GROMACS .gro file of C-alpha atoms in nm:
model
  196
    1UNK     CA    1   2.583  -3.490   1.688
    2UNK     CA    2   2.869  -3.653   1.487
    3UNK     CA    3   2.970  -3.443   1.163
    4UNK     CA    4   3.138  -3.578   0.839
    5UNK     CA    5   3.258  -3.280   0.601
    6UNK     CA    6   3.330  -3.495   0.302
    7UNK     CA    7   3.445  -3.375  -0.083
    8UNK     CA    8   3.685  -3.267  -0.333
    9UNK     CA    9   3.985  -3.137  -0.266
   10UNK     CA   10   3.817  -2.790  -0.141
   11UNK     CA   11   3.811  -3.011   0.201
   12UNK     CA   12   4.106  -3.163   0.182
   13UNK     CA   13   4.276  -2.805   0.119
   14UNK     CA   14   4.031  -2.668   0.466
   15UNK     CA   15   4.173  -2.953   0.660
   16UNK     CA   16   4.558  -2.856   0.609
   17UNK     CA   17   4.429  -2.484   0.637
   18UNK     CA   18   4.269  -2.545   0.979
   19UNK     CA   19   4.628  -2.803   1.094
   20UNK     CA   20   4.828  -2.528   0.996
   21UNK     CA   21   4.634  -2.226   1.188
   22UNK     CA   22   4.489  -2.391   1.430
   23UNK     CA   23   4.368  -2.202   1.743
   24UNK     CA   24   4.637  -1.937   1.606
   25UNK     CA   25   4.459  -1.753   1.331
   26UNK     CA   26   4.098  -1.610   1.370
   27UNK     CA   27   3.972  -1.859   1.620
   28UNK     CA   28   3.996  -2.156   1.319
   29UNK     CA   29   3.946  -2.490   1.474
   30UNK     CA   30   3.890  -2.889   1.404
   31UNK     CA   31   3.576  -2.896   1.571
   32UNK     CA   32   3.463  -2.558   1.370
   33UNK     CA   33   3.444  -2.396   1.697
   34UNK     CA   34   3.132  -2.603   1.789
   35UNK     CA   35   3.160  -2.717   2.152
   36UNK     CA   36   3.227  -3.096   2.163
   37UNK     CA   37   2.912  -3.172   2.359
   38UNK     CA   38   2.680  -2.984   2.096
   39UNK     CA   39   2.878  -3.192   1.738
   40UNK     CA   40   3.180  -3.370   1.647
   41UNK     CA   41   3.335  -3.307   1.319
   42UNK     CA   42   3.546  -3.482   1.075
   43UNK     CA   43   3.693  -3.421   0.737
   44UNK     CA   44   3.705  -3.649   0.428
   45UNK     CA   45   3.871  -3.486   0.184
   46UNK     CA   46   3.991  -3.665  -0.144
   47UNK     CA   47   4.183  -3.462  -0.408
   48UNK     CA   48   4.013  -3.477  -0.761
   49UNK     CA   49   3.730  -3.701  -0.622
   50UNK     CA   50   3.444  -3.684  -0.801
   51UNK     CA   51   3.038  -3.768  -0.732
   52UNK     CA   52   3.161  -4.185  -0.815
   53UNK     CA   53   3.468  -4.234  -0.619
   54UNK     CA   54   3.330  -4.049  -0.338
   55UNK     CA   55   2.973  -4.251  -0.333
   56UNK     CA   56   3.206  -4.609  -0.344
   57UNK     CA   57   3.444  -4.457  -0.037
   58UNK     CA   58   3.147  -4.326   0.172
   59UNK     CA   59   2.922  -4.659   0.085
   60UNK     CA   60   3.155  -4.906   0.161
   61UNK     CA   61   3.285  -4.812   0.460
   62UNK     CA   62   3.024  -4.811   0.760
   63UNK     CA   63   3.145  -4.492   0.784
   64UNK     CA   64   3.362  -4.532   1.087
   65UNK     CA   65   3.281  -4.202   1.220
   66UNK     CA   66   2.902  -4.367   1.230
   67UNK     CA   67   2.764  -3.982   1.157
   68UNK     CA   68   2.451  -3.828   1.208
   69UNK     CA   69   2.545  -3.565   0.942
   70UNK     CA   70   2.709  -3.524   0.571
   71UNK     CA   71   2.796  -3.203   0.489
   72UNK     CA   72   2.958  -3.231   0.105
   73UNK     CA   73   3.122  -3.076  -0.125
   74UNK     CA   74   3.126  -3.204  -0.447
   75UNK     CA   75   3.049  -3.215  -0.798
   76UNK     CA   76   3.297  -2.966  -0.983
   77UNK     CA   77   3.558  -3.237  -1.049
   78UNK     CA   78   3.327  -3.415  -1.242
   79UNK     CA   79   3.212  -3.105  -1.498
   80UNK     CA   80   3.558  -2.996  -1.522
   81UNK     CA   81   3.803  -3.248  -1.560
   82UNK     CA   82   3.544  -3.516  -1.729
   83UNK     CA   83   3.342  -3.282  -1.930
   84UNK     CA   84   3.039  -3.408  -1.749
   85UNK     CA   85   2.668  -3.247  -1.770
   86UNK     CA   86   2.556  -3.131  -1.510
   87UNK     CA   87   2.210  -3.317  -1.504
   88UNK     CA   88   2.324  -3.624  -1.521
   89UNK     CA   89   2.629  -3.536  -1.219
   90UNK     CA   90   2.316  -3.416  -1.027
   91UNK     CA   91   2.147  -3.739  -1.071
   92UNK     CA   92   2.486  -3.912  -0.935
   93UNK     CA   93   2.473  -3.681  -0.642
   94UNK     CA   94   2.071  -3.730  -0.592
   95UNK     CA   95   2.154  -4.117  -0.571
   96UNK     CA   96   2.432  -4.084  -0.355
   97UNK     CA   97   2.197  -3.846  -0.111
   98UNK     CA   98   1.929  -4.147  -0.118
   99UNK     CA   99   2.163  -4.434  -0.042
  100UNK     CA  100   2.314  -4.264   0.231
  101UNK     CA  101   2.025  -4.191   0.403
  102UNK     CA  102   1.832  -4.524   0.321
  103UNK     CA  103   2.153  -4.729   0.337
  104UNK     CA  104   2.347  -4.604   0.599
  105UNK     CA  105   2.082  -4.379   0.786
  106UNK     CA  106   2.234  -4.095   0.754
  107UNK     CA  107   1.969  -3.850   0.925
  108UNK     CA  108   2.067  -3.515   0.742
  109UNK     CA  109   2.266  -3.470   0.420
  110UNK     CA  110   2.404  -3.114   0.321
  111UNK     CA  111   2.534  -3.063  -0.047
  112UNK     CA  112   2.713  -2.717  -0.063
  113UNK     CA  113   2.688  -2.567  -0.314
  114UNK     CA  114   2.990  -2.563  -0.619
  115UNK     CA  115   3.211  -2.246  -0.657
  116UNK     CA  116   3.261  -2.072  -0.923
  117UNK     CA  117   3.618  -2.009  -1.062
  118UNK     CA  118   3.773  -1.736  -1.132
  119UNK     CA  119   3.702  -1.603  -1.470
  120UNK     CA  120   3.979  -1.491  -1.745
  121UNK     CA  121   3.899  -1.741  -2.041
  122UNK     CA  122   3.635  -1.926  -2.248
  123UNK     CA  123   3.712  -2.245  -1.989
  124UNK     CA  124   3.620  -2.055  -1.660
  125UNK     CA  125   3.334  -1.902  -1.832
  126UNK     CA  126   3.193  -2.282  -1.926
  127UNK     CA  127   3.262  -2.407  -1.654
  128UNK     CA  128   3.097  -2.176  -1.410
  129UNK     CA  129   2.806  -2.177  -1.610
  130UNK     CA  130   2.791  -2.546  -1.546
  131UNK     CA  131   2.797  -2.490  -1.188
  132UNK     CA  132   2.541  -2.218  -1.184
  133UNK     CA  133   2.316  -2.528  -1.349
  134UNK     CA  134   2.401  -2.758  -1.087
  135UNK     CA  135   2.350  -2.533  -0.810
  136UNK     CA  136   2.012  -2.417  -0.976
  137UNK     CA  137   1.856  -2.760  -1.028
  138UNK     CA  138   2.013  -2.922  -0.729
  139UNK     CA  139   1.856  -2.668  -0.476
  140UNK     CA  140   1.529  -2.716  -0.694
  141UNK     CA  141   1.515  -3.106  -0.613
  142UNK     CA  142   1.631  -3.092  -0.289
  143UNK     CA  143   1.370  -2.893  -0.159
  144UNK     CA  144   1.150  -3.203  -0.181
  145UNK     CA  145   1.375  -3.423   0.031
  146UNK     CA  146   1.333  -3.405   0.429
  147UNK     CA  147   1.666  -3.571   0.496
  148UNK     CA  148   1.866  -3.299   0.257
  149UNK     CA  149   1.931  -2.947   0.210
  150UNK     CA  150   2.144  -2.712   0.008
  151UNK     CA  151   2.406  -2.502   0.135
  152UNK     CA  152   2.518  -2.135  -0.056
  153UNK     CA  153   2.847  -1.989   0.010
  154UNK     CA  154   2.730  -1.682  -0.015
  155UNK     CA  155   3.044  -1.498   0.139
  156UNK     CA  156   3.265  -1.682  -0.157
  157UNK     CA  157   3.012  -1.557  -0.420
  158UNK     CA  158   2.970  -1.177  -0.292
  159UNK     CA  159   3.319  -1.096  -0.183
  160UNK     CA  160   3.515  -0.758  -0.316
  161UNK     CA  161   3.837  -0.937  -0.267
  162UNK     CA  162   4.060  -1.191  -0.425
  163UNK     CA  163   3.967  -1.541  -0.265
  164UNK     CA  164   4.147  -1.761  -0.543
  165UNK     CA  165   4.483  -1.932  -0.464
  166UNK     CA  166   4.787  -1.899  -0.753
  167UNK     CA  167   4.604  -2.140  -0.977
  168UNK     CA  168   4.250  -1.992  -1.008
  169UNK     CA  169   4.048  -2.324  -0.897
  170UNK     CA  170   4.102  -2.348  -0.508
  171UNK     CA  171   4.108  -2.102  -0.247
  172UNK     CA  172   4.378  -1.864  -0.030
  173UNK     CA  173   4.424  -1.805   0.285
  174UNK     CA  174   4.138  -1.559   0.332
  175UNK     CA  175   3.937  -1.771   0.094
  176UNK     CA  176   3.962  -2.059   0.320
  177UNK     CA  177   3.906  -1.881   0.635
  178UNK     CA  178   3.529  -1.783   0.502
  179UNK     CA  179   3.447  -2.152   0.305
  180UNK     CA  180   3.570  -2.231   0.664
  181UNK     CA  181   3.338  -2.004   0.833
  182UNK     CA  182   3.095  -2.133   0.550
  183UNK     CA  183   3.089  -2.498   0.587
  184UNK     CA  184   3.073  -2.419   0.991
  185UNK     CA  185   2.715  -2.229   0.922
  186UNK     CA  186   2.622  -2.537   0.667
  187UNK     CA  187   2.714  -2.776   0.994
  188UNK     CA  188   2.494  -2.540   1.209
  189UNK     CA  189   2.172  -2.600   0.921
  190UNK     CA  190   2.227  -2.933   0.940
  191UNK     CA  191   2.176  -2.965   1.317
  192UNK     CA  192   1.848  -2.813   1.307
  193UNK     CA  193   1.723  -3.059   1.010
  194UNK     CA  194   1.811  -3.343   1.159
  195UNK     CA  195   1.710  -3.226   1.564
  196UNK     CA  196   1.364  -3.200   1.385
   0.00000   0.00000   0.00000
């Protein structure tokens, strides 16, 4: 099964966190510790992408990697930086979800879920309520689309310690060894979706 991890900068931040670890640190590794018989994985990670400039990169290419599998992350960019709502930003990412499996035939799409920032002003607050919409009405729809599913980081959400880097938007080091550990079990779901 060939993997594409694609999204915001939350990937592109994983990526250099798995280069830099490597085998090293807590077993972390390219191939998300997934023999290479069983999936191959790549990561797509675009800083400040949002639902739009993602949909144009992954739709015009063939998608080199030719995979059987999205997993993305994506979607926060878009309500934070643009204001966006986050109906219409699940619309974008409902389209993109279709065209990739109609257009490029995709077997298995998984959206992960947004995280929630760290809170300690009005902005936070706002904008993780917009993500707890997202999430909400995104998992909603989904459920009535064979070729998609929704991912929860649910280690992010129920942790007792700090996972937030310096700047309160992307993660640590122990922060990115569970989205890691995360987006691994999201690879795992997809493999039984599309097997099926």
């Amino acid at each position: 099964m060939k993997v594409l991890v694609a999204g915001h900068s939350y990937i592109s931040r994983l990526g250099r966190y798995i280069r830099k670890f490597g085998k090293d640190k807590f077993g972390v590794t390219e191939n998300f510790n997934l023999r290479q018989d069983f999936a191959t994985v790549k990561l797509l990670g675009q800083g400040g992408a949002r639902v739009e400039s993602l949909a144009a990169t992954l739709l015009s290419q063939c998608l080199g990697h030719c995979p059987d599998v999205i997993v993305l992350q994506i979607g926060g960019n878009d309500l934070d930086r643009f204001g966006g709502d986050p109906d219409e930003i699940m619309y974008e990412i409902l389209t993109l979800i279709h065209k990739l499996h109609k257009d490029k035939g995709i077997k298995h799409i998984v959206i992960c879920q947004e995280i929630n920032r760290y809170t300690g002003g009005r902005r936070q607050e706002n904008y993780n309520k917009k993500i707890r919409t997202l999430n909400r009405n995104l998992k909603l729809l989904i459920k009535s689309l064979p070729y998609a599913s929704c991912w929860e980081h649910r280690s992010l959400w129920l942790s007792k310690y700090n996972l937030y880097a310096n700047d309160r938007v992307h993660l640590n080091d122990r922060g990115q060894l569970r989205f890691y550990r995360s987006i691994r079990g999201a690879i795992l779901k997809a493999q039984k979706h599309s097997s099926a």
